[in-house]
Coordinates of C-alpha atoms and ligand atoms in Angstrom, one line a residue:
M254 CA -0.3 33.3 3.7
K255 CA -0.4 36.6 5.5
K256 CA -0.7 39.6 3.3
N257 CA 1.7 42.5 2.7
V258 CA 0.7 45.6 4.7
A259 CA 2.0 49.1 4.2
V260 CA 1.3 51.8 6.8
I261 CA 1.5 55.5 6.1
S262 CA 1.8 57.7 9.2
L263 CA 0.8 61.4 9.0
G264 CA 0.6 64.1 11.6
C265 CA 2.2 64.5 15.0
D266 CA 4.6 62.4 17.1
K267 CA 1.6 61.2 19.1
N268 CA 0.1 59.8 15.9
R269 CA 3.4 58.2 15.2
V270 CA 3.4 56.3 18.4
D271 CA -0.1 55.1 17.6
T272 CA 1.2 53.9 14.2
E273 CA 4.1 52.1 15.9
K274 CA 1.5 50.2 18.0
M275 CA -0.4 49.3 14.8
L276 CA 2.9 48.0 13.3
Y277 CA 3.5 45.8 16.3
S278 CA 0.0 44.2 16.3
L279 CA 0.2 43.6 12.5
N280 CA 3.7 42.1 12.8
K281 CA 2.6 40.0 15.8
A282 CA -0.3 38.6 13.8
G283 CA 2.1 37.6 11.0
Y284 CA 1.5 40.3 8.4
N285 CA 4.4 41.3 6.2
L286 CA 5.2 44.9 6.8
V287 CA 6.3 46.5 3.5
S288 CA 7.4 50.0 2.5
D289 CA 6.9 49.5 -1.2
Y290 CA 3.2 50.4 -1.6
S291 CA 3.0 48.7 -5.0
S292 CA 3.6 45.3 -3.3
A293 CA 1.0 45.9 -0.6
Q294 CA -2.3 44.1 -0.6
I295 CA -3.4 46.3 2.4
I296 CA -2.6 50.0 2.9
I297 CA -3.4 51.7 6.2
V298 CA -3.2 55.5 6.3
N299 CA -3.0 56.9 9.8
T300 CA -4.3 60.5 9.5
C301 CA -4.2 63.9 11.1
A302 CA -7.1 66.4 11.1
F303 CA -5.6 69.2 13.2
I304 CA -5.8 72.0 10.6
E305 CA -7.0 72.4 7.0
S306 CA -3.6 71.8 5.4
A307 CA -3.3 68.5 7.4
R308 CA -6.7 67.4 6.2
S309 CA -5.8 68.1 2.6
E310 CA -2.6 66.2 3.0
A311 CA -4.5 63.2 4.4
I312 CA -7.1 63.2 1.5
D313 CA -4.3 63.5 -1.1
T314 CA -2.5 60.6 0.5
I315 CA -5.6 58.4 0.7
L316 CA -6.4 59.1 -3.0
A317 CA -2.8 58.4 -4.0
A318 CA -2.9 55.1 -2.1
A319 CA -6.2 54.2 -3.7
Q320 CA -4.4 54.3 -7.1
Y321 CA -2.7 51.1 -6.1
K322 CA -6.0 49.3 -6.4
K323 CA -5.0 49.0 -10.1
D324 CA -2.1 46.8 -8.8
K325 CA -2.1 44.5 -5.9
L326 CA -4.0 46.7 -3.4
E327 CA -7.1 44.9 -2.1
K328 CA -8.0 46.8 1.1
L329 CA -7.5 50.5 1.9
I330 CA -8.0 51.3 5.6
V331 CA -8.0 54.9 7.0
T332 CA -7.4 55.5 10.7
G333 CA -6.7 58.4 13.1
C334 CA -8.1 61.9 13.6
L335 CA -9.7 62.4 10.2
P336 CA -12.2 59.5 10.4
K337 CA -12.6 60.1 14.1
K338 CA -14.0 63.6 13.3
Y339 CA -15.4 63.3 9.8
S340 CA -16.4 59.6 9.3
A341 CA -19.8 60.3 7.9
E342 CA -18.5 62.8 5.3
L343 CA -15.6 60.5 4.4
K344 CA -17.8 57.5 3.8
D345 CA -19.8 59.4 1.2
G346 CA -16.7 61.1 -0.3
L347 CA -14.2 58.3 -0.4
P348 CA -15.8 55.1 -1.8
E349 CA -12.3 53.8 -2.5
V350 CA -11.7 53.3 1.2
D351 CA -12.8 49.9 2.6
M352 CA -12.7 50.7 6.3
F353 CA -12.6 53.8 8.5
L354 CA -11.3 53.5 12.1
G355 CA -10.9 56.2 14.7
T356 CA -8.0 56.7 17.1
E357 CA -8.5 53.5 19.2
N358 CA -8.3 49.7 18.9
Y359 CA -5.1 49.6 16.9
Y360 CA -4.4 46.3 18.6
A361 CA -7.5 44.8 17.1
L362 CA -6.4 45.6 13.5
P363 CA -5.5 42.1 12.5
E364 CA -9.0 40.9 13.6
I365 CA -10.6 43.8 11.8
I366 CA -8.7 43.0 8.6
E367 CA -9.7 39.4 8.7
N368 CA -13.3 40.4 9.2
L369 CA -12.9 42.8 6.3
Y370 CA -12.0 39.8 4.1
G371 CA -15.1 38.1 5.5
D372 CA -12.9 35.5 7.3
S373 CA -13.9 34.5 10.8
S374 CA -11.0 35.7 12.9
N375 CA -9.6 33.7 15.7
Y376 CA -7.0 36.5 16.3
V377 CA -6.8 37.5 19.9
P378 CA -5.5 41.1 20.3
T379 CA -2.1 41.2 22.2
C380 CA -3.5 44.0 24.2
D381 CA -6.7 46.0 24.2
K382 CA -6.2 48.5 26.9
F383 CA -5.4 52.1 26.2
D384 CA -2.0 52.0 27.8
C385 CA -0.4 49.0 26.2
S386 CA 3.3 49.3 25.6
D387 CA 4.0 47.0 22.7
R388 CA 5.2 48.9 19.7
F389 CA 7.5 48.7 16.7
L390 CA 9.9 51.7 16.6
S391 CA 9.8 53.8 13.4
T392 CA 12.2 56.4 14.6
P393 CA 16.0 56.0 14.4
T394 CA 16.9 53.5 17.1
H395 CA 18.7 56.1 19.3
Y396 CA 15.5 58.1 20.1
A397 CA 11.9 57.3 20.7
F398 CA 8.7 59.1 21.7
L399 CA 6.8 58.1 24.9
K400 CA 3.2 59.1 24.7
I401 CA 2.1 59.6 28.3
S402 CA -1.6 60.5 27.8
D403 CA -4.2 61.3 25.1
G404 CA -6.8 64.0 24.8
C405 CA -6.7 67.6 26.2
D406 CA -8.7 69.6 28.8
N407 CA -7.3 73.0 27.9
H408 CA -9.8 74.1 25.2
C409 CA -7.8 76.7 23.4
T410 CA -10.3 78.5 21.2
F411 CA -8.4 77.8 17.9
C412 CA -7.9 74.1 18.6
T413 CA -9.8 71.1 17.3
I414 CA -7.9 68.4 19.3
P415 CA -10.2 68.3 22.3
S416 CA -13.1 67.6 19.9
I417 CA -11.1 64.8 18.2
R418 CA -9.1 63.2 21.0
G419 CA -11.6 64.0 23.8
K420 CA -10.8 64.6 27.5
Y421 CA -7.3 64.2 29.0
V422 CA -6.6 60.5 29.8
S423 CA -3.2 59.7 31.5
R424 CA -1.6 56.3 31.0
S425 CA -0.7 54.4 34.1
E426 CA 2.8 54.8 35.5
E427 CA 3.3 51.0 35.4
S428 CA 2.6 50.8 31.6
L429 CA 4.8 53.8 30.9
I430 CA 7.7 52.3 32.9
E431 CA 7.2 48.9 31.2
E432 CA 7.3 50.6 27.8
A433 CA 10.3 52.7 28.7
K434 CA 12.1 49.6 29.8
M435 CA 11.4 48.0 26.4
L436 CA 12.7 51.1 24.7
E437 CA 15.8 51.1 26.9
Q438 CA 16.5 47.5 26.0
S439 CA 16.2 48.2 22.3
G440 CA 19.0 50.8 22.6
V441 CA 17.1 54.1 22.8
K442 CA 19.3 56.8 24.3
E443 CA 16.9 59.7 24.1
L444 CA 13.4 59.3 25.5
I445 CA 11.0 62.1 24.4
L446 CA 7.9 62.6 26.4
V447 CA 4.9 63.7 24.3
A448 CA 1.2 64.3 24.8
Q449 CA -1.2 67.2 24.1
D450 CA -0.2 68.5 27.5
V451 CA 2.7 66.6 29.2
T452 CA 2.4 68.8 32.4
R453 CA -1.1 67.7 33.2
Y454 CA 0.0 64.1 33.6
G455 CA -1.7 62.1 36.4
I456 CA -4.3 64.6 37.6
D457 CA -7.2 62.5 36.1
L458 CA -5.8 59.1 37.1
Y459 CA -4.1 59.9 40.5
G460 CA -5.9 63.1 41.5
E461 CA -2.5 64.9 41.5
Y462 CA 0.1 66.1 38.9
R463 CA 2.6 63.2 38.7
L464 CA 5.0 64.3 36.0
V465 CA 8.0 64.8 38.4
P466 CA 7.6 61.4 40.1
L467 CA 7.3 59.8 36.6
L468 CA 10.5 61.6 35.5
R469 CA 12.3 60.3 38.6
K470 CA 11.3 56.7 37.8
L471 CA 12.2 57.1 34.1
S472 CA 15.6 58.5 35.2
A473 CA 16.4 55.2 36.9
L474 CA 16.6 53.7 33.5
D475 CA 19.6 53.9 31.2
F476 CA 18.7 56.9 29.0
E477 CA 21.1 59.7 28.3
W478 CA 18.5 62.3 27.6
I479 CA 14.9 62.5 28.8
R480 CA 13.2 65.3 26.9
L481 CA 10.0 67.2 27.7
M482 CA 7.7 68.3 24.9
Y483 CA 4.3 70.1 25.0
C484 CA 4.4 71.6 28.5
Y485 CA 1.5 74.0 29.3
P486 CA 3.0 77.3 30.7
E487 CA 0.8 77.6 33.7
L488 CA 1.7 74.0 34.8
V489 CA 5.5 74.4 34.6
T490 CA 6.0 74.4 38.3
E491 CA 9.0 75.3 40.5
E492 CA 9.3 71.6 41.3
L493 CA 9.4 70.7 37.6
I494 CA 12.0 73.4 36.8
C495 CA 14.2 72.2 39.6
E496 CA 13.9 68.6 38.5
I497 CA 15.0 69.5 35.0
D498 CA 17.9 71.6 36.4
N499 CA 19.1 69.0 38.9
N500 CA 18.4 65.7 37.3
A501 CA 21.3 64.7 35.1
K502 CA 19.2 62.4 33.0
I503 CA 16.8 65.1 31.9
A504 CA 17.8 67.1 28.8
K505 CA 18.3 70.8 29.7
Y506 CA 15.4 71.6 27.4
I507 CA 11.7 72.3 27.7
D508 CA 9.1 72.8 25.1
I509 CA 6.4 75.3 26.2
P510 CA 4.0 76.3 23.4
M511 CA 3.0 79.8 24.4
Q512 CA 0.9 80.6 21.2
H513 CA 1.1 84.4 21.8
A514 CA 2.4 87.0 24.3
D515 CA -0.2 89.8 24.1
D516 CA -2.7 89.7 27.0
S517 CA -5.8 90.4 25.0
I518 CA -5.0 87.8 22.3
L519 CA -4.1 85.2 25.0
K520 CA -7.5 85.9 26.5
L521 CA -9.3 85.4 23.1
M522 CA -7.3 82.2 22.8
N523 CA -8.6 81.0 26.2
R524 CA -5.0 80.5 27.3
R525 CA -4.6 80.6 31.1
G526 CA -2.0 83.1 32.3
N527 CA -0.9 86.3 30.7
S528 CA 2.3 87.8 29.3
G529 CA 3.5 88.7 32.8
D530 CA 3.2 85.1 33.8
L531 CA 5.1 84.0 30.7
A532 CA 7.9 86.5 31.3
K533 CA 8.1 85.4 35.0
L534 CA 8.4 81.8 33.9
L535 CA 11.2 82.5 31.3
K536 CA 13.0 84.6 33.9
R537 CA 12.8 81.7 36.4
I538 CA 14.1 79.2 33.9
S539 CA 17.0 81.6 33.0
E540 CA 18.0 81.6 36.7
C541 CA 18.7 77.8 36.7
K542 CA 22.3 76.7 37.4
N543 CA 22.3 75.0 34.0
H544 CA 21.3 76.6 30.7
I545 CA 17.9 75.2 29.9
A546 CA 16.9 75.7 26.3
V547 CA 13.3 76.7 25.8
R548 CA 11.3 75.9 22.7
T549 CA 8.0 77.6 22.0
T550 CA 5.5 78.1 19.2
F551 CA 3.8 81.4 18.4
M552 CA 0.7 81.8 16.2
V553 CA 0.2 85.1 14.4
G554 CA -2.9 86.5 12.6
F555 CA -5.4 85.3 15.3
P556 CA -8.8 87.1 14.8
G557 CA -8.6 90.5 16.4
E558 CA -4.8 90.7 16.3
K559 CA -4.1 94.4 15.6
Q560 CA -0.7 95.8 14.9
E561 CA -0.1 96.7 18.5
N562 CA -0.9 93.2 19.6
F563 CA 1.6 91.8 17.1
D564 CA 4.1 94.4 18.3
N565 CA 3.7 93.1 21.9
L566 CA 4.5 89.6 20.7
Y567 CA 7.4 90.9 18.6
N568 CA 8.8 92.8 21.6
F569 CA 8.3 89.9 23.9
L570 CA 10.4 87.6 21.7
S571 CA 13.0 90.3 21.1
E572 CA 13.3 90.7 24.9
Y573 CA 13.4 87.1 26.0
K574 CA 15.3 85.7 23.0
I575 CA 13.8 82.2 23.2
D576 CA 16.2 79.4 22.0
N577 CA 14.0 77.5 19.6
V578 CA 10.8 79.1 18.1
G579 CA 8.2 77.7 15.7
I580 CA 6.0 80.4 14.0
F581 CA 2.6 79.6 12.4
A582 CA -0.2 81.6 10.9
Y583 CA -3.6 81.2 12.4
S584 CA -5.7 78.6 10.6
D585 CA -9.5 79.0 10.8
E586 CA -11.0 75.7 12.0
E587 CA -14.8 75.3 11.6
D588 CA -16.2 74.1 14.8
T589 CA -13.8 75.9 17.1
P590 CA -14.9 79.0 19.1
S591 CA -12.3 81.2 17.3
F592 CA -14.2 80.5 14.0
R593 CA -17.0 82.7 15.2
L594 CA -14.7 85.6 16.1
K595 CA -14.8 88.9 14.1
N596 CA -11.9 91.1 13.0
R597 CA -10.2 88.6 10.7
V598 CA -6.6 89.2 9.7
N599 CA -6.1 88.9 6.0
A600 CA -3.7 86.4 4.5
E601 CA -1.2 89.0 3.3
T602 CA -0.9 90.5 6.8
K603 CA -0.6 87.1 8.3
A604 CA 2.3 86.2 6.0
K605 CA 4.0 89.5 6.6
R606 CA 3.8 88.9 10.4
V607 CA 5.1 85.3 10.1
E608 CA 8.0 86.6 8.0
K609 CA 8.8 89.5 10.4
L610 CA 8.8 87.3 13.5
G611 CA 10.8 84.7 11.6
E612 CA 13.4 87.3 10.7
L613 CA 13.7 88.3 14.4
Y614 CA 14.0 84.7 15.5
K615 CA 16.7 84.1 12.9
N616 CA 18.8 87.0 14.2
I617 CA 18.3 85.8 17.8
R618 CA 19.5 82.3 16.7
I619 CA 22.6 83.8 14.9
E620 CA 23.5 85.8 18.1
K621 CA 23.2 82.7 20.2
N622 CA 25.2 80.6 17.7
K623 CA 27.9 83.3 17.6
A624 CA 28.2 83.1 21.4
L625 CA 28.8 79.3 21.2
V626 CA 31.8 79.5 18.8
G627 CA 34.9 78.1 20.7
K628 CA 32.7 76.1 23.0
T629 CA 32.7 72.2 23.1
L630 CA 29.3 70.6 23.1
K631 CA 28.1 67.0 23.5
V632 CA 26.5 66.1 20.2
L633 CA 24.4 63.0 19.4
Y634 CA 25.4 61.9 15.8
E635 CA 22.4 61.2 13.6
S636 CA 23.1 61.3 9.9
I637 CA 25.4 62.5 7.1
D638 CA 24.7 65.5 4.8
F639 CA 26.3 64.3 1.6
D640 CA 26.0 67.7 -0.1
R641 CA 28.0 69.3 2.7
N642 CA 30.0 66.2 3.3
M643 CA 29.5 66.6 7.0
F644 CA 28.1 64.6 9.9
V645 CA 24.8 65.9 11.4
G646 CA 23.8 65.8 15.0
R647 CA 22.0 67.5 17.8
T648 CA 22.8 68.7 21.3
Q649 CA 20.5 68.4 24.3
Y650 CA 19.2 71.9 23.4
N651 CA 17.6 70.6 20.2
A652 CA 14.7 68.2 19.7
P653 CA 14.7 65.9 16.6
E654 CA 12.9 66.9 13.4
I655 CA 11.9 70.4 14.6
D656 CA 15.0 72.3 16.0
T657 CA 18.3 73.3 14.7
A658 CA 21.3 71.0 14.1
V659 CA 25.1 70.7 14.4
Y660 CA 27.1 70.0 11.3
F661 CA 30.5 68.6 12.1
T662 CA 33.6 67.0 10.6
G663 CA 35.7 64.3 12.2
E664 CA 37.6 61.0 11.5
F665 CA 34.6 58.8 11.8
A666 CA 31.2 58.8 13.4
D667 CA 28.8 56.1 14.5
V668 CA 25.0 56.9 14.3
G669 CA 23.6 57.1 17.8
T670 CA 27.0 57.9 19.4
F671 CA 27.8 61.0 21.4
Y672 CA 30.8 63.1 20.4
D673 CA 32.4 66.2 22.0
V674 CA 32.3 68.7 19.2
K675 CA 34.2 72.0 19.2
I676 CA 32.0 74.7 17.7
T677 CA 34.0 76.5 15.0
G678 CA 31.3 78.5 13.3
Y679 CA 27.6 78.6 12.4
D680 CA 25.4 78.9 9.3
E681 CA 22.4 81.0 10.3
Y682 CA 20.3 78.6 12.4
D683 CA 22.8 75.7 12.6
L684 CA 26.1 75.2 14.3
I685 CA 29.3 74.0 12.6
G686 CA 32.1 72.2 14.4
E687 CA 34.7 69.4 14.5
T688 CA 34.9 66.3 16.7
V689 CA 37.2 66.6 19.7
E690 CA 36.5 63.1 21.1
N691 CA 34.2 60.2 20.8
I692 CA 32.5 60.1 24.2
G693 CA 30.8 56.8 23.6
D694 CA 27.3 55.5 22.9
Ligands
SF4_964 S1 -3.2 72.8 24.9 FE1 -2.7 72.2 22.8 S2 -3.9 70.4 22.3 FE2 -4.8 71.3 24.1 S3 -6.4 72.6 23.3 FE3 -4.6 73.9 23.6 S4 -3.6 73.8 21.6 FE4 -5.1 72.2 21.6

């Protein structure tokens, strides 16, 4: 009898896709996938190690899972970025864990588990190559992430990812189209392209950047929205901007993590391009015939960030009024170049700068929401907020899980269906409205 397996997925959407590939191979091998940890004989924790807080969350989750060894739990397996980077330390520090695996060979998990039980395995992995497409969706059925590559070649001085995930490796176009077809057939309406750097796609495999040709092939499939996350500013080309503007299947949205907008800090971060280049890019995007919503992330408190550097970032945001903004405080990561930089910014100052930039972004969001009152927007219905007794959805200008939402009323709504919603108001970051018409799924 195959055992009960529970899988806990931590970290980013790329890790989530890896987890979905694990779920597929476990299910294919006949394991019972359970969400009740107390009934699991095997628990797998797929971890993140990006920053200190992610590592603590991973350790806490592993220790919490280990508690189930008092119940039915027989094997505790830890995978992902944490063991990939710290396997030696973990082996000493976490005797509760039976097996540590890195960020590869998820398709061999059934075999690895059988070996762990000392059984000789006749399990043949369904796939062993990097760009296999079989996976079990863990997102709501109307959207899914498509991980187009792994690793990163940008080497920002604050980032541990290149030392964990290694060099940039693109998946083949064929395997991506095969996977996208599988997602299309399973009813996915919104395909979200993710990687450490989506814009670098193809250069390692085909010797040229191939994101636009890939987008055109994906657009031939029956998706409503194809969304681009993690685009590196310098690689957002004129061709890509035009493709987003003119291709009806591509969501009028682009995520461009800029990290900062002060030239000297961008230099210390080893970011290519300066504030002038970022301004030029935002100006070019604002000239498109369609409104293209930009998302970005800014990091404050980087070593050496003086008040005037922060003011430059503040003024940049206040001038370019970016649609969706994530704001983070710098986190000191041991074996990164920025760890050796002087002129640290203390925690209190970091917190004040996060708050100040956050306040600015909130006011920008309120101004943008005010301008949308009276407009009718196409909204993808996702869930119900029972406290507000309202339906919740998103427009093409908002990515799932990280951006703002639309709360609306109406006769009835079907999850994963698109509705025309008339905007009647807003509540700080989020919009409020009422359905005008069901425009189908
Ligand atoms: S582009 Fe992103 S993943 Fe790559 S090094 Fe920079 S921050 Fe890290």
